[in-house]
Short mmCIF file of C-alpha atoms and ligand atoms in Angstrom, two decimals:
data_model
loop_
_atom_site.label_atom_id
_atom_site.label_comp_id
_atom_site.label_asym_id
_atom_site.label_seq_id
_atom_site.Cartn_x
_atom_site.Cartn_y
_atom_site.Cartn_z
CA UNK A 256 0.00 0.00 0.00
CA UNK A 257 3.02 2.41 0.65
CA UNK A 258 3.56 3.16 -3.03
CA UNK A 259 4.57 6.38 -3.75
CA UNK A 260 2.93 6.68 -7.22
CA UNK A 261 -0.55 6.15 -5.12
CA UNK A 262 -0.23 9.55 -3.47
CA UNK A 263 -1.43 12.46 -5.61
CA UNK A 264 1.42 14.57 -4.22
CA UNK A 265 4.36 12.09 -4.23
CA UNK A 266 6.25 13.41 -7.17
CA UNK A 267 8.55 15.74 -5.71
CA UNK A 268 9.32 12.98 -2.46
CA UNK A 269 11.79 10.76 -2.65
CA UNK A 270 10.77 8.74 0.24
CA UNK A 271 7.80 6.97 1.60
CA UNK A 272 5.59 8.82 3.86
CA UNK A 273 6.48 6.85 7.91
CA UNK A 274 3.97 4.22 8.39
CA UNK A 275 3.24 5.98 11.79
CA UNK A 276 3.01 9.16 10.48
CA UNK A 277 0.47 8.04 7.45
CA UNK A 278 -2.00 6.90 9.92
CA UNK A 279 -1.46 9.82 12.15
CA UNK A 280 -1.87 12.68 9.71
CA UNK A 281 -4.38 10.22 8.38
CA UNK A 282 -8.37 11.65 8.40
CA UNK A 283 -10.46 9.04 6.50
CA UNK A 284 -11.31 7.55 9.63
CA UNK A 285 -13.51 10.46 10.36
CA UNK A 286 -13.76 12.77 7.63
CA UNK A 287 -15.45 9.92 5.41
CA UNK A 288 -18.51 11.08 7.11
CA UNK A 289 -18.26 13.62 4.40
CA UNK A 290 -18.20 11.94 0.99
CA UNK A 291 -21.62 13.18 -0.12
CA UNK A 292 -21.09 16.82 0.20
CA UNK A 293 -17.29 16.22 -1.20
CA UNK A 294 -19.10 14.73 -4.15
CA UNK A 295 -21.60 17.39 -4.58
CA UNK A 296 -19.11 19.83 -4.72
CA UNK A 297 -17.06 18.39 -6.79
CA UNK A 298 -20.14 17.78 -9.18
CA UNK A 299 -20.54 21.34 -8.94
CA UNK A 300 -16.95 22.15 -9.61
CA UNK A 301 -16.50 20.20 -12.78
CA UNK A 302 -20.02 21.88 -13.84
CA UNK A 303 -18.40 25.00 -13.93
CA UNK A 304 -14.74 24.41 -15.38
CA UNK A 305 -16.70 23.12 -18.57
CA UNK A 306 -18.97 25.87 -18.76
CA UNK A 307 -16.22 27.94 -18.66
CA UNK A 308 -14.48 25.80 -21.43
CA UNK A 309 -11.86 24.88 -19.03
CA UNK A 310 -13.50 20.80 -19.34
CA UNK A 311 -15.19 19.71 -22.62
CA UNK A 312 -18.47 18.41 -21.93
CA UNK A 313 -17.65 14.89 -22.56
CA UNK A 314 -15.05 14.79 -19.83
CA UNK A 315 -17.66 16.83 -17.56
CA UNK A 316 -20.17 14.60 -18.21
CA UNK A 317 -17.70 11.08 -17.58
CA UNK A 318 -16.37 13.15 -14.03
CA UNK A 319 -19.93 13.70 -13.17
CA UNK A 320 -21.05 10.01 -14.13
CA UNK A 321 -18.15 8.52 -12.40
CA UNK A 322 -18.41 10.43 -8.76
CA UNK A 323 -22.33 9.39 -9.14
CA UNK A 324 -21.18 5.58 -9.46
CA UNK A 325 -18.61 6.46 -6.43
CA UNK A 326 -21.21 7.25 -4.30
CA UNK A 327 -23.50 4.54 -5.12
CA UNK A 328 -20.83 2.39 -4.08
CA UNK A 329 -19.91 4.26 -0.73
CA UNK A 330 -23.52 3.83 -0.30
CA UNK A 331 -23.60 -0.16 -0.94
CA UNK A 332 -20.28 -0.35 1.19
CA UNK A 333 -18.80 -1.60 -1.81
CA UNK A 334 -16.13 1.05 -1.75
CA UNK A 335 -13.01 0.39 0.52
CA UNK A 336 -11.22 3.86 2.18
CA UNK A 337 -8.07 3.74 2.24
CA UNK A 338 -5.62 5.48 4.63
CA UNK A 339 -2.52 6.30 2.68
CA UNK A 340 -5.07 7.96 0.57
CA UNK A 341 -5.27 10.44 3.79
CA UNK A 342 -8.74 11.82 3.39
CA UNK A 343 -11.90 11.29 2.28
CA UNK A 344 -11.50 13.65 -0.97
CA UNK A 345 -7.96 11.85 -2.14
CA UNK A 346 -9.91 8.97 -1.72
CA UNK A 347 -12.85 9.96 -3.68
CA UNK A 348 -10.98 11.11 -6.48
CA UNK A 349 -7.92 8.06 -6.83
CA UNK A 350 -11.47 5.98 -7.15
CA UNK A 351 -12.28 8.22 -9.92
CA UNK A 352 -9.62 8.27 -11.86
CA UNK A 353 -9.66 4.90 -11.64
CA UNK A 354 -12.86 4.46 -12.86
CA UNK A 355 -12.98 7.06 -15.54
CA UNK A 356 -8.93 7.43 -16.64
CA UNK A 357 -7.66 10.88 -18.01
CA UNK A 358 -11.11 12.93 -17.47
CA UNK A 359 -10.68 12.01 -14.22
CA UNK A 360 -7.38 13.67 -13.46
CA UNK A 361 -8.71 16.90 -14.97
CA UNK A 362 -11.32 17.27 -11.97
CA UNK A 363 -9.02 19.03 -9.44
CA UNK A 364 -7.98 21.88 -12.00
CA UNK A 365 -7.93 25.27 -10.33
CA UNK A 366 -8.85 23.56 -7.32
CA UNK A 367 -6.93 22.35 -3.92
CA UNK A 368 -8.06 20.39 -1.08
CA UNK A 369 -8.29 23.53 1.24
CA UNK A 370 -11.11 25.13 -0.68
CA UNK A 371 -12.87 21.95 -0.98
CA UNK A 372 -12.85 20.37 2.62
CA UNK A 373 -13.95 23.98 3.79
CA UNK A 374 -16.66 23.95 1.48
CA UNK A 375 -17.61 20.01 2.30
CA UNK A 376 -18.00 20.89 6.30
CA UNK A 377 -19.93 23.98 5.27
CA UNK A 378 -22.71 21.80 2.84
CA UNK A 379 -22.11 19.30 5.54
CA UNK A 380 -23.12 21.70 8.94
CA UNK A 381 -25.87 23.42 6.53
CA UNK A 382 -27.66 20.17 5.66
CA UNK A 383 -27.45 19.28 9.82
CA UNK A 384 -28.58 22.85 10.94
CA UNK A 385 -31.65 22.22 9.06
CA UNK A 386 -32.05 19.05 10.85
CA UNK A 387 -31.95 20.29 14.11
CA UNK A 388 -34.25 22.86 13.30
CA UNK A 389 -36.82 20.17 12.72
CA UNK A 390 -35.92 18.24 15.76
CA UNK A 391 -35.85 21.23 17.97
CA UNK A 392 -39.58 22.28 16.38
CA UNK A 393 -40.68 18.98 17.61
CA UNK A 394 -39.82 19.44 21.63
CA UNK A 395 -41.57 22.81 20.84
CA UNK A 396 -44.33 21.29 19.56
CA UNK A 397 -44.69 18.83 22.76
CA UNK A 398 -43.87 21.81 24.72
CA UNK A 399 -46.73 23.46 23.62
CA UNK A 400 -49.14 20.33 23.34
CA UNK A 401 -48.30 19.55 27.56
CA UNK A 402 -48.60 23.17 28.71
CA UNK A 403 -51.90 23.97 26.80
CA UNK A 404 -52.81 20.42 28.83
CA UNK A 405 -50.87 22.28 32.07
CA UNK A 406 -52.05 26.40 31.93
CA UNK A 407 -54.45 26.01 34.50
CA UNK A 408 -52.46 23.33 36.28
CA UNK A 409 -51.03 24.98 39.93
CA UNK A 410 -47.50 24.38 40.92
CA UNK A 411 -45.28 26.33 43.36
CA UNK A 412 -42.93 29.11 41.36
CA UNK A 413 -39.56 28.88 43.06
CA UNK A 414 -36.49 31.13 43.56
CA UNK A 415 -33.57 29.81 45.56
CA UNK A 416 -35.35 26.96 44.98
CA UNK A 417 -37.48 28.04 48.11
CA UNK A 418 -41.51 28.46 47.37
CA UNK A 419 -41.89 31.55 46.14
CA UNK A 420 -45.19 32.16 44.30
CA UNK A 421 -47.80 30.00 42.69
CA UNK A 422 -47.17 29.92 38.84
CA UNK A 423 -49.26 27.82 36.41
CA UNK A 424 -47.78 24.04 35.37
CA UNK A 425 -47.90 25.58 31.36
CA UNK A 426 -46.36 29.02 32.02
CA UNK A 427 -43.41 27.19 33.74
CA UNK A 428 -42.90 24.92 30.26
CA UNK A 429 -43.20 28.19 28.35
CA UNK A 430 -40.51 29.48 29.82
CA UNK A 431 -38.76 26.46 28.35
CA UNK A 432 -40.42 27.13 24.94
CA UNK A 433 -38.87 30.50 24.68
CA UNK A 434 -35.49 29.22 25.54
CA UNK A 435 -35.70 26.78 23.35
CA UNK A 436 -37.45 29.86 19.98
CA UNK A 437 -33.81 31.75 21.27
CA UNK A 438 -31.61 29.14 20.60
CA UNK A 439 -33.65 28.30 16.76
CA UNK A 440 -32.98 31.89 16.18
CA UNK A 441 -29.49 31.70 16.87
CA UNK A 442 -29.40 28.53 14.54
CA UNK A 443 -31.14 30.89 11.85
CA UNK A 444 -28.55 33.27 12.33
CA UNK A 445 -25.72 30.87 12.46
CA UNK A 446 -26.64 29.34 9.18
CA UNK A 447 -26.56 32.28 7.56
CA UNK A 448 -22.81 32.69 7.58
CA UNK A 449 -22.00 28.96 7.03
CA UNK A 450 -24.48 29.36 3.85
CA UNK A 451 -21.22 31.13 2.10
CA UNK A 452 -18.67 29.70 -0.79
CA UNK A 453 -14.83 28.94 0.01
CA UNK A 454 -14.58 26.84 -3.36
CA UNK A 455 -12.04 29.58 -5.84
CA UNK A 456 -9.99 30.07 -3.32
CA UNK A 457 -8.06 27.04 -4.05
CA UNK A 458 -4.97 26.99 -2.04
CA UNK A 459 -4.95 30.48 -0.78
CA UNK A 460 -4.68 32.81 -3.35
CA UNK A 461 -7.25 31.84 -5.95
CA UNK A 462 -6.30 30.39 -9.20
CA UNK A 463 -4.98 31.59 -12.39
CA UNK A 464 -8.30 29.89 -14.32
CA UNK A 465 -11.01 31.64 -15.54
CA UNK A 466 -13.51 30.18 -13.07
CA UNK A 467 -16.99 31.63 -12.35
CA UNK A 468 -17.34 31.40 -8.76
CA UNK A 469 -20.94 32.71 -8.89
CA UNK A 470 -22.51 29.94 -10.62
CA UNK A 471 -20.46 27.28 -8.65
CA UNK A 472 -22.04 29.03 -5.58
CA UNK A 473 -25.64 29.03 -7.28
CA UNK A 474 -25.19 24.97 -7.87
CA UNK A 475 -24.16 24.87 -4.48
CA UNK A 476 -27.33 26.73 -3.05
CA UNK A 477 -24.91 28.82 -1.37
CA UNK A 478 -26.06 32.24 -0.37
CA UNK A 479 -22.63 34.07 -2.36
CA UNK A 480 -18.86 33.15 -2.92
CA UNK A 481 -16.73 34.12 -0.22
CA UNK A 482 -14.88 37.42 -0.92
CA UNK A 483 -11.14 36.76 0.41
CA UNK A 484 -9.60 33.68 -0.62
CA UNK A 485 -7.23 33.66 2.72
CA UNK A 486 -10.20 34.10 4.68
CA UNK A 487 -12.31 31.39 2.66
CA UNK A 488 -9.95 28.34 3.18
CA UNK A 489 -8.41 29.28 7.21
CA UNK A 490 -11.43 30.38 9.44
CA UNK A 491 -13.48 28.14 10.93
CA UNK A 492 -15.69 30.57 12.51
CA UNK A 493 -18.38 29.49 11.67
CA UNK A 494 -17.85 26.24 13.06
CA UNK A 495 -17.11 28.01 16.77
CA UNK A 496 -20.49 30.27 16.39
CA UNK A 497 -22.20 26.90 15.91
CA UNK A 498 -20.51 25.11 18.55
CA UNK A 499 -21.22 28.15 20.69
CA UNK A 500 -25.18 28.19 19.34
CA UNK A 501 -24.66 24.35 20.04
CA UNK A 502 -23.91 24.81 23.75
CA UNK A 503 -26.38 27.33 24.58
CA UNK A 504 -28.89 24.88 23.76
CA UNK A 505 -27.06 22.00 25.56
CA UNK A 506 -27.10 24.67 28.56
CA UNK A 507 -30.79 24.75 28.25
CA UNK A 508 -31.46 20.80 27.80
CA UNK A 509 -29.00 20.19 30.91
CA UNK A 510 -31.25 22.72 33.18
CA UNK A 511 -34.74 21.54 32.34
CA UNK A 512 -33.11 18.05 32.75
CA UNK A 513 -31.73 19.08 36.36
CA UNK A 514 -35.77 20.15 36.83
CA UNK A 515 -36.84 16.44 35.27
CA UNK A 516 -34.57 14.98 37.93
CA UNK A 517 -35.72 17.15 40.91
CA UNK A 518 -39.10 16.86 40.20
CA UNK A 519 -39.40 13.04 39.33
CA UNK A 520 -37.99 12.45 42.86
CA UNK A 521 -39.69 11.06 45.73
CA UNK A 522 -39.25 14.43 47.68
CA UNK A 523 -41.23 16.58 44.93
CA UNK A 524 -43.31 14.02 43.28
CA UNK A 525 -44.24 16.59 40.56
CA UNK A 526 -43.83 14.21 37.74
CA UNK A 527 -43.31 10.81 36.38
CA UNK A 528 -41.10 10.17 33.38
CA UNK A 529 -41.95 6.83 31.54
CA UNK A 530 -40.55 3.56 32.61
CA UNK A 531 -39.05 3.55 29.06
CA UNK A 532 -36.72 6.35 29.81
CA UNK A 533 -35.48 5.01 33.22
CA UNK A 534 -33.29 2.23 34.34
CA UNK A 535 -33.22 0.29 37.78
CA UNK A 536 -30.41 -0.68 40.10
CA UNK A 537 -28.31 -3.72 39.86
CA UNK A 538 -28.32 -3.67 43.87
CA UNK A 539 -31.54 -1.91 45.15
CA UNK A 540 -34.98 -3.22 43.60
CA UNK A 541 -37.43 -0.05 44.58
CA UNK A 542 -34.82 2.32 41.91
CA UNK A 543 -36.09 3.98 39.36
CA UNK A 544 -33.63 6.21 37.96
CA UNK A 545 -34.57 9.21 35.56
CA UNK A 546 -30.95 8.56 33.26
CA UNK A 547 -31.63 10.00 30.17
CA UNK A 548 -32.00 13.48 31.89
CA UNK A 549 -28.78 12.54 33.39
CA UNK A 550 -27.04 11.90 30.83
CA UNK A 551 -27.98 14.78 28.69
CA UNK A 552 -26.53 16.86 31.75
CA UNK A 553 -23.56 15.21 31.33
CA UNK A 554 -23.30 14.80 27.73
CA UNK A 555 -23.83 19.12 28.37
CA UNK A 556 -19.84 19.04 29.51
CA UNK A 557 -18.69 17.39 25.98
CA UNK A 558 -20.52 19.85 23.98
CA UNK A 559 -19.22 22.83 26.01
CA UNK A 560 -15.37 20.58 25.73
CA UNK A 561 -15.53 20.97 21.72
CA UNK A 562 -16.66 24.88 21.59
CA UNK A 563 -13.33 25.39 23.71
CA UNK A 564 -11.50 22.93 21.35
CA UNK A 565 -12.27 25.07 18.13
CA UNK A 566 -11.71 27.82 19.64
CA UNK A 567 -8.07 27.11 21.19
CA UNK A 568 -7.43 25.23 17.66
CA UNK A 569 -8.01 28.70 16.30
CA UNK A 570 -6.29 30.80 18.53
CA UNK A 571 -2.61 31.00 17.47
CA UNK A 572 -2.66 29.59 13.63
CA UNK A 573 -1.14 32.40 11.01
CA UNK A 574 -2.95 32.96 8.16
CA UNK A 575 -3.99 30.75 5.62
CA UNK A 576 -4.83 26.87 6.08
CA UNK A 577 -2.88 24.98 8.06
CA UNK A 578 -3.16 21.30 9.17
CA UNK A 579 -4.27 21.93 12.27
CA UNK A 580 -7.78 23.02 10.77
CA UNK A 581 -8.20 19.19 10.49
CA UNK A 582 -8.93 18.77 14.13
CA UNK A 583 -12.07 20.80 12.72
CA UNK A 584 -14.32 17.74 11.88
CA UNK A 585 -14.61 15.17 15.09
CA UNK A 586 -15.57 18.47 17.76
CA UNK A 587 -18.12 18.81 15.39
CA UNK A 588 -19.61 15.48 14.79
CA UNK A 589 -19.57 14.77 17.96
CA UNK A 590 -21.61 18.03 19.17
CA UNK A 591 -24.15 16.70 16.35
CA UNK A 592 -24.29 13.45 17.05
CA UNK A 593 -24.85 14.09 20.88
CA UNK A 594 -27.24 17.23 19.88
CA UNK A 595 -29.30 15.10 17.93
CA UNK A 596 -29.31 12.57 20.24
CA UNK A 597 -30.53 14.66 23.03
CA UNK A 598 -33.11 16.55 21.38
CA UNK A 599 -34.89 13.10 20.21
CA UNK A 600 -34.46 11.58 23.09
CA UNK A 601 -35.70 14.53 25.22
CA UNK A 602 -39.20 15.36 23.22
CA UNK A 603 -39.97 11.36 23.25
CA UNK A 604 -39.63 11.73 26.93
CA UNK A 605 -42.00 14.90 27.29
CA UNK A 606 -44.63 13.48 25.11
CA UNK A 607 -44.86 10.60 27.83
CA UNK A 608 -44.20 12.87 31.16
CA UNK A 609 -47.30 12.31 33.57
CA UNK A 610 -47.63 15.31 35.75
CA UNK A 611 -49.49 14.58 39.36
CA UNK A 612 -51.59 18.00 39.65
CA UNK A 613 -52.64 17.01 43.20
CA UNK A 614 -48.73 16.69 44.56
CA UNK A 615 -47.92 19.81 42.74
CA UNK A 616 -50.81 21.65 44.14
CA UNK A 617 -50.00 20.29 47.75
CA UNK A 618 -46.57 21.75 47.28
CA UNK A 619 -47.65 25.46 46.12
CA UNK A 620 -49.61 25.48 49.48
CA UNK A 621 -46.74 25.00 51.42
CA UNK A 622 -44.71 28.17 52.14
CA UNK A 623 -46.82 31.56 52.33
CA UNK A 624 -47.03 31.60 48.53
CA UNK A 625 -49.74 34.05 48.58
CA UNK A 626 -48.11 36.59 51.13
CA UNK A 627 -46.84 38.60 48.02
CA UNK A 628 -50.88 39.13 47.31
CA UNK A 629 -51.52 39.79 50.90
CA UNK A 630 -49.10 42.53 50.70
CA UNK A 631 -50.58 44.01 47.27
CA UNK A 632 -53.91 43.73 49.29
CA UNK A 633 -52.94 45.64 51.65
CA UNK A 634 -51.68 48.52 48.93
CA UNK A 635 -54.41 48.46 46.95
CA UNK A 636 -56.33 49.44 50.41
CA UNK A 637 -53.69 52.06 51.12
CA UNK A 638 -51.07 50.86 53.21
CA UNK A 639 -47.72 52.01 51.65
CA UNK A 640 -45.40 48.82 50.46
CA UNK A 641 -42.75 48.66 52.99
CA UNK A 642 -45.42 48.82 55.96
CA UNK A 643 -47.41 45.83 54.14
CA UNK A 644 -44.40 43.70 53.63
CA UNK A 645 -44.42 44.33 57.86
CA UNK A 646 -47.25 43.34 58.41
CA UNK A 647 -47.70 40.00 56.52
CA UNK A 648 -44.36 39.17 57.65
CA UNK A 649 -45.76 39.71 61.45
CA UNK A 650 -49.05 37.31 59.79
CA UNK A 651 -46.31 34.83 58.31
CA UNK A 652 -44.96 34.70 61.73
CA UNK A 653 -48.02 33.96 63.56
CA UNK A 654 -49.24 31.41 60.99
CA UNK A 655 -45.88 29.49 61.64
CA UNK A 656 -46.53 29.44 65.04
CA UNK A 657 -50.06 28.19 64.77
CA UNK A 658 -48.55 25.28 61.64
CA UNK A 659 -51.46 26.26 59.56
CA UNK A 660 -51.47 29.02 56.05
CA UNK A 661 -52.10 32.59 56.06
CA UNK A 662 -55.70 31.93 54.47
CA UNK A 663 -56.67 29.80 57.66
CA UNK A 664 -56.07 32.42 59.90
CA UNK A 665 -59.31 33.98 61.39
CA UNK A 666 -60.74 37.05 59.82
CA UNK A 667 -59.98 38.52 63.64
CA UNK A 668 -56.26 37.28 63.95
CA UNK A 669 -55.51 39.04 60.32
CA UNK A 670 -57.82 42.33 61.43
CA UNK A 671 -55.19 42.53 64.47
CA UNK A 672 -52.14 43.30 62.18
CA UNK A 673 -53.62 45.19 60.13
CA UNK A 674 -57.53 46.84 60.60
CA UNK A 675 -58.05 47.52 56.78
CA UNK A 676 -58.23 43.65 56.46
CA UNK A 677 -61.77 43.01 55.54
CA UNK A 678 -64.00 39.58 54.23
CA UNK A 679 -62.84 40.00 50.81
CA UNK A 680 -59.47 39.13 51.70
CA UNK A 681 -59.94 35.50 51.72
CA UNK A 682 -60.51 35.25 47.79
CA UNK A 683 -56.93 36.31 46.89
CA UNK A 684 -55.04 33.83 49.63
CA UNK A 685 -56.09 31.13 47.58
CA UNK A 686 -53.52 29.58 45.38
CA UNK A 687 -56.55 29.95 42.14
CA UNK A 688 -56.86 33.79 42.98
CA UNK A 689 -53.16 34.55 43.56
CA UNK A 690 -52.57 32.64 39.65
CA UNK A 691 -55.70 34.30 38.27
CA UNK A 692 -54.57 37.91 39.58
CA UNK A 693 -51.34 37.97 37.28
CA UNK A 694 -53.38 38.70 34.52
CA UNK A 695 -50.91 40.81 32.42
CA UNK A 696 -48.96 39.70 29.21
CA UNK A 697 -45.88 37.67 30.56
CA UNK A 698 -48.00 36.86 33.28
CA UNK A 699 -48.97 33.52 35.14
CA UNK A 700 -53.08 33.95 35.10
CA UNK A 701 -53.99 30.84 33.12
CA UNK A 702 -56.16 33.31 30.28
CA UNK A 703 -52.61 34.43 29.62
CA UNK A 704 -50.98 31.41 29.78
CA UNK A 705 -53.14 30.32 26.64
CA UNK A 706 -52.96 33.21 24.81
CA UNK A 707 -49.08 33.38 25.08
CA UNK A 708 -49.85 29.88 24.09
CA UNK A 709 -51.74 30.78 21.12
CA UNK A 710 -48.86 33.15 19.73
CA UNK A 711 -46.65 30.48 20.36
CA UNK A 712 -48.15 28.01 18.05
CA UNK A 713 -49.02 30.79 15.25
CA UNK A 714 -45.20 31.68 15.11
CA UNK A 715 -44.63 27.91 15.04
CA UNK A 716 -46.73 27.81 12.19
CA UNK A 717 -45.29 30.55 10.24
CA UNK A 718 -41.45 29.72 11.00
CA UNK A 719 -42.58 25.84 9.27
CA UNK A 720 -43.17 28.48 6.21
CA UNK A 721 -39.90 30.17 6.01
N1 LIG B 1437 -7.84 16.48 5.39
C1 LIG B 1437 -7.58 17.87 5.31
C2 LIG B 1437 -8.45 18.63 6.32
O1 LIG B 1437 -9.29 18.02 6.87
C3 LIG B 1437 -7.86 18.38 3.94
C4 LIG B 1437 -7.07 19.57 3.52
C5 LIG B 1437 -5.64 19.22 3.47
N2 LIG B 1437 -4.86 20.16 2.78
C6 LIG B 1437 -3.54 20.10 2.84
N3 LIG B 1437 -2.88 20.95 2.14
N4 LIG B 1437 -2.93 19.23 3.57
O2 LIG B 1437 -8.28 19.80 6.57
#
């Protein structure tokens, strides 16, 4: 296999490459993963050197026959990689040539690897952004389906995660909804600037053919040709934005699985995640054990690992391509592969939670949720702020002492902290009033809850469009 006439390169070497050192510079292994887009653009390419007269037709039309055959056969498995080959476009092309003689040599004119492999990852991440945009519409779509089940659904609303106020089950997923419309719209925006043409650039400075860069892009589907051919072949910005945009959402998986887990526990007893997305113990029979929202927490830490890989693989190379850009491709396939992972695994699970209103409900009562509206109470009759915060505290006290809540105090206990305290007061200690009250856009009130609802699924709707 070490023959130096196999290597497109080997003509000015006099030695063979190290056996070592071949499978160490070696990227086949991974970057194989690419072979479609490599062939696309290479389609593309040879499109354009013969409309440009640089190919004759016939030897366009034998290239473009021959890489279609190649991937047929990557796609049977009848196609065997090879690793002196190095990478998954030598590879692709010494099976070309092979197949199609003389036209096949011709395909890399005004070309160079560095051009191509940047465009390949970019036609590569593109195709996968718009994956995960349909993936990540789907846990918004279950989202939305369990909290228009949840809005009027009472849970406690916690900060410190000490009982704070009574929120509605469905306005506590929305929050998660909107986290989750942020990070599509950093996607969107992401996209964007990997939607842009390396291919001209060849090595670094261009090439002295008469290639039409525009038209490549337009086979492409790219948005426009990239306008510096340094820049075009040695940033991988766009990859780090991604990874970044990757993370964020990883961030935001990792948290509402840290709620899963808290909440499926014995202690809370808010939920109950399927059987089918828990495991037991080996050693104690009563387990259940809510793993997958484990282990998309800790799958969180890989994701945030790569962004800091492409970024210190960045840092200190000089300007243009340099080897070290190979290190590009595994960060990234595994932040997709994991990504992808999570996000399927994670809406299969939320179609199948089972919320237990009545445990949830029991926990909102627990804690002076309602003092907040006490206080307002007392405002709205004309005590100023800081002198109502007082006084419930003083009723918050006294309720402690007795072990029961503030709205099964007497009328006559209340009326002795405060004498503006009339009937009417009982209606907004309940947990239903104190929701109900909130009744402002943003709001907990349940009304609201389904009308933010509403927009929710109309935007849905029209982002499906664009
Ligand atoms: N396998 C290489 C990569 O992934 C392709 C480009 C190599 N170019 C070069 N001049 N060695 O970046």
């Amino acid at each position: 296999m070490n023959d130096l006439t196999e290597k497109p390169w080997s003509g000015r070497f006099q030695e063979p490459t190290d056996a070592f050192v071949e499978a160490f510079t070696a990227s086949v292994g991974f970057d194989r993963r690419l072979y479609r887009q490599d062939i696309q653009g290479s389609i593309a390419h040879a499109k354009m050197l013969a409309r440009q007269g640089i190919l004759t037709e016939a030897e366009c039309e034998s290239i473009v026959a021959g890489l279609q055959r190649i991937q047929g056969r990557i796609e049977t498995g009848d196609f065997s990689w090879s690793i002196p080959l190095e990478d998954v476009h030598m590879n692709i092309e010494a099976a070309l040539i092979q197949d199609i003689g003389e036209a096949g040599k011709k395909l890399h004119t005004g070309r160079s690897r560095n051009d191509q492999v940047a465009t390949d990852v970019r036609l590569y991440l593109r195709e996968e952004i718009d994956q995960l945009q349909t993936a990540l519409q789907r846990l918004q779509t279950v989202l939305l389906d369990l909290a228009e089940r949840e809005a009027e659904t009472l849970m406690p609303g916690f900060t410190h995660l000490q009982v704070a106020q009574p929120v509605s089950f469905g306005h506590h997923l929305m929050a998660w909804f909107e986290m989750l419309a942020r990070d599509r719209a950093r996607l969107r925006d992401c996209r964007r600037r990997v939607n842009q043409m390396p291919l001209g650039a060849a090595a670094l400075a261009g090439t002295t053919y008469p290639i039409d860069r525009t038209y490549t892009a337009q086979l492409l589907g790219f948005e426009a040709p990239m306008e510096n051919s340094l820049d075009a072949v040695s940033d991988r910005d766009f990859l780090i934005e991604f990874c970044a945009a990757a993370s964020i959402l990883m961030m935001h998986l990792s948290r509402f699985s840290e709620e899963l887990i808290l909440w499926s526990s014995a202690q809370f007893g808010f939920v109950q995640l399927s059987d089918r997305f828990c495991t037991g113990s080996s050693i104690m029979p009563q387990k259940k054990n809510p793993d997958v929202p484990e282990l998309i927490r800790g799958k969180t830490g890989r994701i945030f690992g790569h962004l800091m890989a492409l970024l210190t693989l960045m840092k200190a190379q000089p300007l243009a391509y340099n080897k070290d850009n190979q290190e590009d491709k595994e960060p990234l396939f595994d932040t997709l592969d994991n990504l992808k992972g999570a996000l399927k695994v994670f809406a299969d699970m939320l179609a199948q939670l089972r919320p237990d209103r009545a445990k949830m409900k029991a926990a909102a009562r627990q804690g002076f949720p309602t003092a907040t509206d006490l206080a307002d109470y007392l405002v709205r009759k004309g005590v100023p702020f800081r002198d109502a915060h007082a006084i419930v505290g003083r009723a918050v006290a006294r309720a402690l002492e007795q072990g029961c809540d503030l709205s099964e105090l007497s009328l006559e206990t209340l009326r002795g902290f405060s004498p503006v305290i009339e009937e009417d007061v009982f209606s907004i200690l309940t947990l239903e009033g104190a929701l109900a009250a909130r009744d402002h856009l943003g709001g907990t009130a349940p009304r609201q809850v389904r009308a933010a609802i509403r927009r929710a699924r109309a935007a849905l709707e029209n982002a499906r469009d664009s």
